[in-house]
Short mmCIF file of C-alpha atoms in Angstrom, two decimals:
data_model
loop_
_atom_site.label_atom_id
_atom_site.label_comp_id
_atom_site.label_asym_id
_atom_site.label_seq_id
_atom_site.Cartn_x
_atom_site.Cartn_y
_atom_site.Cartn_z
CA MET A 23 0.00 0.00 0.00
CA SER A 24 1.11 3.56 -0.70
CA ILE A 25 0.33 6.23 1.88
CA VAL A 26 -0.23 9.91 1.24
CA ILE A 27 0.02 12.62 3.89
CA VAL A 28 -1.39 16.04 2.97
CA ASP A 29 -0.03 18.95 4.99
CA ALA A 30 -1.95 22.24 4.95
CA ARG A 31 0.31 23.90 7.55
CA GLU A 32 -2.26 23.76 10.37
CA TRP A 33 -3.26 20.12 9.93
CA GLN A 34 -2.25 16.86 8.30
CA ASN A 35 -4.41 14.10 6.86
CA MET A 36 -3.24 10.57 6.09
CA LEU A 37 -4.94 8.74 3.23
CA ASP A 38 -4.61 5.70 1.01
CA LEU A 39 -3.03 6.92 -2.24
CA LYS A 40 -5.13 4.54 -4.32
CA THR A 41 -8.58 5.04 -2.80
CA GLY A 42 -8.28 8.48 -1.20
CA GLU A 43 -9.82 7.12 1.99
CA LYS A 44 -8.55 8.21 5.40
CA ILE A 45 -6.26 5.73 7.12
CA GLN A 46 -4.05 5.68 10.19
CA VAL A 47 -0.60 4.11 10.02
CA GLU A 48 2.23 4.94 12.41
CA ASN A 49 5.69 3.57 11.82
CA TYR A 50 9.26 4.60 11.12
CA SER A 51 8.55 6.00 7.64
CA THR A 52 5.41 7.95 8.58
CA GLU A 53 7.25 9.52 11.53
CA ILE A 54 9.97 10.76 9.17
CA LEU A 55 7.51 12.10 6.61
CA ARG A 56 5.25 13.84 9.13
CA GLY A 57 8.22 15.69 10.58
CA VAL A 58 9.62 16.77 7.22
CA LEU A 59 6.25 18.10 6.05
CA GLN A 60 5.83 20.07 9.28
CA ARG A 61 9.28 21.66 8.96
CA HIS A 62 9.10 22.59 5.26
CA HIS A 63 5.96 24.45 4.23
CA TYR A 64 5.77 25.04 0.49
CA PRO A 65 6.22 28.75 -0.40
CA GLY A 66 4.51 28.56 -3.83
CA ASP A 67 5.41 27.70 -7.43
CA VAL A 68 6.79 31.13 -8.35
CA ASP A 69 8.06 32.22 -4.94
CA GLN A 70 11.74 33.17 -4.74
CA LEU A 71 12.32 30.27 -2.33
CA SER A 72 10.47 27.59 -4.30
CA ASN A 73 13.59 25.84 -5.62
CA ARG A 74 15.38 26.29 -2.28
CA TRP A 75 12.41 24.47 -0.71
CA VAL A 76 13.26 21.46 -2.90
CA SER A 77 16.89 21.47 -1.70
CA GLU A 78 16.15 21.99 1.99
CA THR A 79 13.39 19.39 2.06
CA ALA A 80 15.64 16.88 0.33
CA LEU A 81 18.53 17.59 2.71
CA ASP A 82 16.25 17.03 5.69
CA LEU A 83 15.11 13.69 4.26
CA ILE A 84 18.69 12.70 3.43
CA GLY A 85 19.75 13.42 7.00
CA GLN A 86 17.16 11.07 8.41
CA TYR A 87 16.67 8.36 5.80
CA HIS A 88 20.18 8.13 4.25
CA PRO A 89 19.10 7.23 0.69
CA GLN A 90 21.47 6.05 -2.01
CA LEU A 91 19.34 7.64 -4.76
CA VAL A 92 17.84 11.13 -4.62
CA CYS A 93 15.51 12.31 -7.41
CA LEU A 94 14.92 16.05 -7.54
CA MET A 95 12.76 18.25 -9.75
CA TYR A 96 13.38 22.00 -9.90
CA SER A 97 10.52 23.72 -11.76
CA ARG A 98 10.27 27.33 -10.52
CA GLN A 99 12.05 28.70 -13.61
CA TYR A 100 9.57 26.89 -15.87
CA PHE A 101 6.51 28.39 -14.19
CA ILE A 102 7.94 31.91 -14.09
CA SER A 103 9.14 31.82 -17.70
CA ARG A 104 5.84 30.47 -18.93
CA PHE A 105 3.57 32.99 -17.24
CA ASN A 106 5.64 36.18 -16.97
CA PRO A 107 7.00 38.64 -19.58
CA LEU A 108 10.66 38.43 -18.54
CA SER A 109 13.31 40.71 -19.91
CA GLU A 110 16.46 38.96 -21.15
CA THR A 111 18.30 40.21 -18.06
CA GLU A 112 15.63 38.75 -15.79
CA ARG A 113 15.66 35.47 -17.71
CA ILE A 114 19.43 35.11 -17.43
CA ARG A 115 19.31 35.87 -13.71
CA LEU A 116 16.62 33.22 -13.29
CA LEU A 117 18.79 30.63 -15.02
CA GLU A 118 21.82 31.55 -12.93
CA GLU A 119 19.75 31.11 -9.78
CA VAL A 120 18.73 27.60 -10.82
CA PHE A 121 22.30 26.44 -11.37
CA SER A 122 23.42 28.12 -8.15
CA GLU A 123 20.72 26.15 -6.37
CA VAL A 124 22.01 22.91 -7.87
CA GLU A 125 25.55 23.78 -6.76
CA PHE A 126 24.25 24.44 -3.25
CA MET A 127 22.43 21.13 -3.15
CA LEU A 128 25.43 19.14 -4.36
CA ALA A 129 27.83 20.92 -2.00
CA GLN A 130 25.59 20.24 0.99
CA SER A 131 24.82 16.62 0.13
CA GLY A 132 28.01 15.39 -1.54
CA TYR A 133 26.01 13.28 -3.98
CA THR A 134 27.21 12.48 -7.51
CA PRO A 135 25.05 14.46 -9.95
CA VAL A 136 23.13 13.40 -13.02
CA ILE A 137 21.66 16.71 -14.17
CA VAL A 138 19.06 16.69 -16.94
CA GLY A 139 17.45 19.69 -18.65
CA THR A 140 14.00 18.84 -20.05
CA GLY A 141 14.24 21.10 -23.10
CA ASN A 142 14.31 24.61 -24.46
CA LEU A 143 11.65 27.25 -23.98
CA THR A 144 10.82 29.68 -26.75
CA GLU A 145 8.68 32.79 -27.08
CA HIS A 146 4.98 32.18 -27.52
CA ILE A 147 3.86 33.56 -30.90
CA ALA A 148 0.14 32.90 -31.07
CA GLU A 149 -2.65 30.52 -30.19
CA LEU A 150 -4.70 28.51 -32.70
CA ASP A 151 -8.29 28.26 -31.54
CA LEU A 152 -9.74 24.85 -32.44
CA ASN A 153 -12.99 25.12 -30.51
CA GLY A 154 -15.00 25.72 -33.69
CA LEU A 155 -14.29 22.30 -35.19
CA ASP A 156 -17.02 19.69 -35.62
CA GLY A 157 -14.74 17.11 -33.99
CA LEU A 158 -13.14 17.36 -30.55
CA ALA A 159 -9.63 18.78 -30.20
CA ILE A 160 -7.73 18.38 -26.92
CA SER A 161 -4.36 19.75 -25.92
CA GLY A 162 -2.86 19.08 -22.51
CA ASN A 163 -2.49 21.76 -19.86
CA TRP A 164 1.22 22.13 -20.47
CA SER A 165 1.65 21.06 -24.08
CA ALA A 166 2.60 23.55 -26.77
CA ARG A 167 3.27 21.54 -29.89
CA TYR A 168 0.63 18.83 -29.81
CA ALA A 169 -3.15 18.47 -29.84
CA GLY A 170 -5.26 15.37 -30.35
CA LEU A 171 -8.16 15.33 -32.79
CA HIS A 172 -11.12 13.05 -32.13
CA LYS A 173 -13.90 12.23 -34.61
CA PRO A 174 -13.03 15.00 -37.09
CA THR A 175 -15.15 15.59 -40.17
CA PRO A 176 -13.69 15.90 -43.69
CA LYS A 177 -14.47 19.61 -43.36
CA ASP A 178 -12.29 19.81 -40.20
CA LEU A 179 -9.34 18.13 -41.89
CA ALA A 180 -9.66 20.29 -44.99
CA TYR A 181 -9.68 23.46 -42.87
CA LEU A 182 -6.74 22.41 -40.70
CA SER A 183 -4.66 21.57 -43.77
CA THR A 184 -4.87 25.24 -44.83
CA LEU A 185 -3.39 26.63 -41.59
CA PRO A 186 0.25 27.62 -42.07
CA GLU A 187 0.88 27.43 -38.31
CA ILE A 188 0.36 23.65 -38.34
CA GLU A 189 3.49 21.71 -39.26
CA ARG A 190 1.96 18.25 -39.51
CA ILE A 191 -1.32 16.37 -39.24
CA ALA A 192 -0.32 12.82 -38.31
CA ALA A 193 -2.77 9.95 -38.46
CA ARG A 194 -2.84 7.60 -35.46
CA GLN A 195 -0.99 4.81 -37.26
CA GLU A 196 1.77 7.17 -38.37
CA LEU A 197 2.52 7.97 -34.71
CA ILE A 198 2.36 4.32 -33.69
CA ASP A 199 4.77 3.37 -36.47
CA LEU A 200 7.31 5.88 -35.13
CA PHE A 201 7.66 3.86 -31.91
CA PRO A 202 7.72 0.17 -32.86
CA GLY A 203 7.34 -2.03 -29.81
CA ALA A 204 6.08 0.71 -27.50
CA GLU A 205 3.10 -0.37 -25.44
CA CYS A 206 -0.11 1.44 -26.30
CA ILE A 207 -3.85 1.30 -25.73
CA LEU A 208 -5.17 1.97 -29.20
CA GLU A 209 -8.39 3.69 -28.16
CA ARG A 210 -6.49 6.23 -26.03
CA ILE A 211 -4.56 7.53 -29.04
CA PRO A 212 -6.36 10.33 -30.93
CA GLU A 213 -7.32 9.65 -34.53
CA TYR A 214 -5.02 12.49 -35.57
CA LEU A 215 -2.18 14.31 -33.83
CA LEU A 216 -1.85 17.97 -34.75
CA VAL A 217 1.70 19.32 -34.60
CA ALA A 218 2.16 23.09 -34.38
CA LYS A 219 5.18 24.97 -35.62
CA GLU A 220 7.55 26.19 -32.93
CA GLY A 221 6.11 28.98 -30.81
CA PHE A 222 2.45 28.28 -31.61
CA THR A 223 0.00 26.59 -29.25
CA PHE A 224 -3.51 25.21 -29.50
CA ARG A 225 -6.60 26.46 -27.68
CA THR A 226 -8.94 23.55 -27.12
CA SER A 227 -11.39 22.15 -24.63
CA GLY A 228 -9.79 22.30 -21.18
CA THR A 229 -6.97 24.67 -22.10
CA PRO A 230 -6.25 26.99 -19.12
CA GLY A 231 -7.02 30.67 -19.63
CA ARG A 232 -3.84 32.04 -18.09
CA LYS A 233 -1.75 34.15 -20.50
CA ILE A 234 1.48 32.47 -21.53
CA TYR A 235 4.76 34.04 -22.68
CA ARG A 236 7.17 31.15 -23.25
CA VAL A 237 6.44 27.56 -24.23
CA PRO A 238 8.44 24.39 -24.88
CA GLY A 239 10.46 24.79 -28.08
CA ILE A 240 12.35 22.47 -30.39
CA SER A 241 14.27 19.92 -28.32
CA TYR A 242 15.22 16.88 -30.38
CA GLN A 243 18.10 16.57 -27.92
CA ILE A 244 18.35 17.55 -24.27
CA PRO A 245 21.43 18.18 -22.09
CA VAL A 246 22.73 15.67 -19.53
CA ALA A 247 25.64 16.54 -17.23
CA THR A 248 27.29 13.87 -15.11
CA PRO A 249 30.76 12.45 -14.42
CA LEU A 250 29.29 8.93 -14.74
CA GLY A 251 29.33 8.86 -18.56
CA ASN A 252 27.29 9.80 -21.61
CA VAL A 253 23.85 8.54 -22.57
CA GLU A 254 22.95 8.63 -26.26
CA THR A 255 19.21 8.70 -25.64
CA ILE A 256 17.08 9.52 -22.64
CA THR A 257 16.12 5.85 -22.39
CA GLY A 258 19.70 5.23 -21.26
CA LEU A 259 19.44 7.35 -18.10
CA ARG A 260 17.87 4.60 -16.03
CA LYS A 261 20.68 2.13 -16.76
CA LEU A 262 23.38 4.75 -16.15
CA VAL A 263 22.00 5.53 -12.72
CA ARG A 264 21.19 1.98 -11.67
CA ASP A 265 24.58 0.62 -12.80
CA ASN A 266 26.38 3.18 -10.63
CA LEU A 267 24.26 3.05 -7.49
CA LYS A 268 26.34 0.38 -5.81
CA ASP A 269 29.39 2.67 -5.85
CA HIS A 270 27.86 6.15 -5.71
CA LYS A 271 25.22 8.09 -3.87
CA ILE A 272 23.47 9.68 -6.86
CA ALA A 273 21.33 12.79 -7.22
CA LEU A 274 19.21 12.67 -10.38
CA ILE A 275 18.37 16.34 -10.87
CA ILE A 276 15.67 17.37 -13.35
CA LEU A 277 15.72 21.03 -14.44
CA GLU A 278 12.40 21.77 -16.05
CA GLY A 279 12.25 24.15 -19.00
CA ILE A 280 16.01 24.29 -19.58
CA GLY A 281 17.50 22.94 -22.80
CA GLU A 282 20.79 23.06 -24.65
CA GLN A 283 20.43 26.80 -25.33
CA ASP A 284 20.45 27.70 -21.65
CA PHE A 285 22.40 24.95 -19.92
CA ARG A 286 25.13 26.50 -17.77
CA THR A 287 27.49 23.58 -17.25
CA PRO A 288 29.34 21.18 -19.61
CA TYR A 289 27.00 18.48 -20.88
CA SER A 290 26.48 15.81 -23.49
CA ALA A 291 23.41 15.84 -25.75
CA SER A 292 20.94 12.99 -25.28
CA LYS A 293 18.34 12.10 -27.90
CA ASN A 294 14.86 13.19 -26.81
CA SER A 295 13.02 12.28 -29.98
CA MET A 296 11.96 9.77 -32.58
CA GLY A 297 11.73 11.02 -36.17
CA TRP A 298 9.71 14.21 -36.23
CA TYR A 299 8.40 13.69 -32.68
CA TYR A 300 10.16 15.07 -29.61
CA TYR A 301 9.12 14.88 -25.98
CA GLU A 302 7.95 18.03 -24.30
CA PRO A 303 8.45 18.41 -20.52
CA GLY A 304 5.89 16.28 -18.73
CA GLU A 305 4.93 12.82 -17.56
CA ASN A 306 5.78 10.96 -20.78
CA GLN A 307 9.29 12.38 -20.97
CA LEU A 308 9.91 11.72 -17.27
CA LEU A 309 8.57 8.18 -17.49
CA THR A 310 10.78 7.49 -20.51
CA MET A 311 13.84 8.59 -18.50
CA SER A 312 12.74 6.68 -15.42
CA THR A 313 11.71 3.37 -17.01
CA GLY A 314 14.28 3.27 -19.81
CA THR A 315 11.55 2.57 -22.37
CA GLN A 316 9.65 4.84 -24.74
CA GLN A 317 6.54 6.04 -22.91
CA VAL A 318 5.00 8.24 -25.58
CA PHE A 319 1.72 6.34 -25.24
CA ALA A 320 1.53 6.32 -21.45
CA PHE A 321 -0.57 9.48 -21.74
CA PRO A 322 -0.79 10.10 -25.50
CA ASN A 323 -0.68 13.77 -26.47
CA GLY A 324 -4.23 15.00 -26.85
CA TYR A 325 -5.96 11.90 -25.51
CA ASN A 326 -9.50 12.34 -24.27
CA TYR A 327 -8.89 12.29 -20.52
CA LEU A 328 -12.28 13.91 -19.95
CA GLU A 329 -13.94 10.52 -20.44
CA GLU A 330 -11.65 8.73 -17.98
CA ASN A 331 -11.64 10.90 -14.87
CA ASP A 332 -15.00 9.98 -13.32
CA ASN A 333 -14.57 7.98 -10.11
CA LYS A 334 -10.98 7.16 -10.95
CA GLU A 335 -8.59 5.70 -8.41
CA PHE A 336 -5.49 7.64 -7.30
CA PRO A 337 -7.39 10.92 -6.83
CA PHE A 338 -4.20 12.82 -5.90
CA SER A 339 -2.29 11.69 -8.97
CA GLY A 340 -3.73 13.57 -11.92
CA TYR A 341 -4.03 11.47 -15.08
CA PHE A 342 -2.37 8.48 -13.43
CA LYS A 343 -4.67 5.50 -12.87
CA LYS A 344 -2.02 3.26 -11.37
CA ILE A 345 1.54 3.45 -10.06
CA PRO A 346 3.86 3.06 -13.07
CA ALA A 347 5.96 -0.10 -13.11
CA GLY A 348 9.67 -0.37 -13.79
CA THR A 349 10.57 3.13 -12.58
CA ILE A 350 14.13 4.05 -11.71
CA ALA A 351 13.90 3.64 -7.93
CA GLU A 352 11.48 0.71 -7.80
CA ASP A 353 13.25 -2.53 -6.87
CA SER A 354 16.64 -0.82 -7.14
CA GLY A 355 17.79 -2.49 -3.95
CA PHE A 356 18.73 0.87 -2.45
CA ARG A 357 16.97 3.48 -0.36
CA SER A 358 15.53 6.35 -2.39
CA ILE A 359 13.70 9.64 -2.03
CA ALA A 360 12.15 12.13 -4.45
CA VAL A 361 11.42 15.82 -3.90
CA GLY A 362 9.99 18.23 -6.46
CA ASN A 363 7.95 21.34 -7.03
CA HIS A 364 5.91 20.12 -10.01
CA SER A 365 3.07 18.41 -8.15
CA MET A 366 2.15 14.76 -8.74
CA HIS A 367 5.00 13.95 -11.09
CA THR A 368 7.31 13.54 -8.11
CA HIS A 369 5.48 10.67 -6.45
CA MET A 370 4.52 8.87 -9.67
CA VAL A 371 7.43 8.91 -12.10
CA PHE A 372 10.42 7.89 -9.95
CA GLY A 373 9.01 5.14 -7.70
CA ALA A 374 11.10 6.39 -4.75
CA ASP A 375 10.47 5.07 -1.24
CA ILE A 376 9.57 8.48 0.22
CA CYS A 377 8.41 11.42 -1.91
CA VAL A 378 7.62 15.03 -1.04
CA GLU A 379 6.03 17.46 -3.47
CA CYS A 380 4.08 20.66 -3.59
CA PHE A 381 0.32 20.29 -3.43
CA ALA A 382 -0.34 23.06 -5.96
CA ARG A 383 -2.58 23.10 -8.99
CA ASN A 384 -2.37 25.75 -11.74
CA LEU A 385 -0.06 27.77 -9.46
CA TYR A 386 -2.57 27.78 -6.56
CA ASN A 387 -0.70 26.71 -3.43
CA GLN A 388 -2.62 24.30 -1.21
CA GLY A 389 0.25 22.99 0.84
CA CYS A 390 2.54 19.97 0.63
CA MET A 391 2.02 16.31 0.01
CA GLY A 392 4.15 13.34 0.92
CA VAL A 393 3.89 9.78 -0.34
CA ILE A 394 5.41 6.60 1.04
CA HIS A 395 5.58 3.68 -1.35
CA ARG A 396 6.14 0.20 0.07
CA THR A 397 5.75 1.50 3.62
CA ALA A 398 5.76 -1.99 5.13
CA GLU A 399 9.22 -2.65 3.66
CA ILE A 400 10.88 0.50 5.01
CA GLN A 401 12.74 -0.31 8.20
CA GLN A 402 14.94 1.75 10.48
CA GLU A 403 18.64 1.24 9.92
CA ASN A 404 20.79 -0.16 12.73
CA HIS A 405 23.80 2.05 13.35
#
C-alpha cells in the first residue's frame, strides 16, 4: 500500500493513495515524513524560495533516511518563464539562480550528480483556436506543440490543412509506427495528432485561460551533465543511474524548461526524440527517462482524458490511474527519495520510497504532500 500525507500547515491528513480514503498508520517511515512536512511548508510555485524548498526538504530527508538515490525536480524557472514577460536580463538571472541552487544542493549533500534539462523554452507567438471544429480537439495543460483530434469531419481536416501554423497532421498509425514495440492502448490515441510549428499553441477544450509568454520549443536533444558517462538517448538514463548506485550516492536532478540553449554547465546531448516527434516536458518524458523505455503512449498527447476521470482511483495523482511499473527507484535495492515542485510527477514517475512534493494546482498553493511507497518494507537502519 502507498500512503499519502497532505499537509496544509495547520493540519495533516493521512490517506490511502489509491482510494483516497482516510487511514491511520504509524511507523518509522510515517514519523519521518510527518516531521519533514511540518518543517518545510511550500512557499509557492513562483516564490523566490520555491527551488530552495526542494533542496532543503531533500537535505532534511537525506539526513534522516540516508538514501542512495535522490531524485529532484526543480521547476520554478519553468513556471515563471511560462507565465511572466521576462526581460532577457531577468531570464538570465533566473537561469543563474537555478544552477546556483544545484551547486548548493550538491555541495551540501556530496552526492554524484546526473543533471538533466528537459528542453528549451521559446517565445509564444500565437494561439490557434480549435474550438469551432465539428470534432473534438484536446491539448494538454502544459503542451505547446501537440493536440489530439477526435472524430473529425472531412471539413475539419480540410480546414486544418490550410493553416500555415500547423506543421503536420499525423494519423494515429503514423505515430504508432514511429515507436515500434512501444506499449499502447489503441483507443487512447487520438485519430489524428496535430503538430504546431515552434512557438504556436492550441486552444482547445480544457486549455487553461492564463496568458502564456514562453512555451516548450524544439528539443530533439536535451542536455545531460554527469561524471558517470554519456547517454545517447534519454532511455539510457535509467541504466546509467542503476549501474552506478552500488558505488555512488546519486542525485538525479531534473531542471524543467532548460535545454541546450540555456544549460550552464558542460554536458552531453541525449536524444529526446523519434523522427519528427520530440518529448515536451511532462509525464511521458519523465517516465521514458525513469523506465528506460519509450513512454509516448503512457498518456498520449491530446488523448480524451475527460472521459476517464470519473470515479478514478489515485485521486491525488492527476491522469495516473495506477503506479507506473519499472521506474528508476522501484526494486533498485537501495533506499531512495524524491522531492519536487511540479506536483504529482514527483510521487509517480520515480518510484522512490519516500516522496515530497508541492500540493499546488495551476499555481494555486494548497500545501505539501508526501507519499510513502512500500511503507511496510521500510525499516529503520541499525547504526
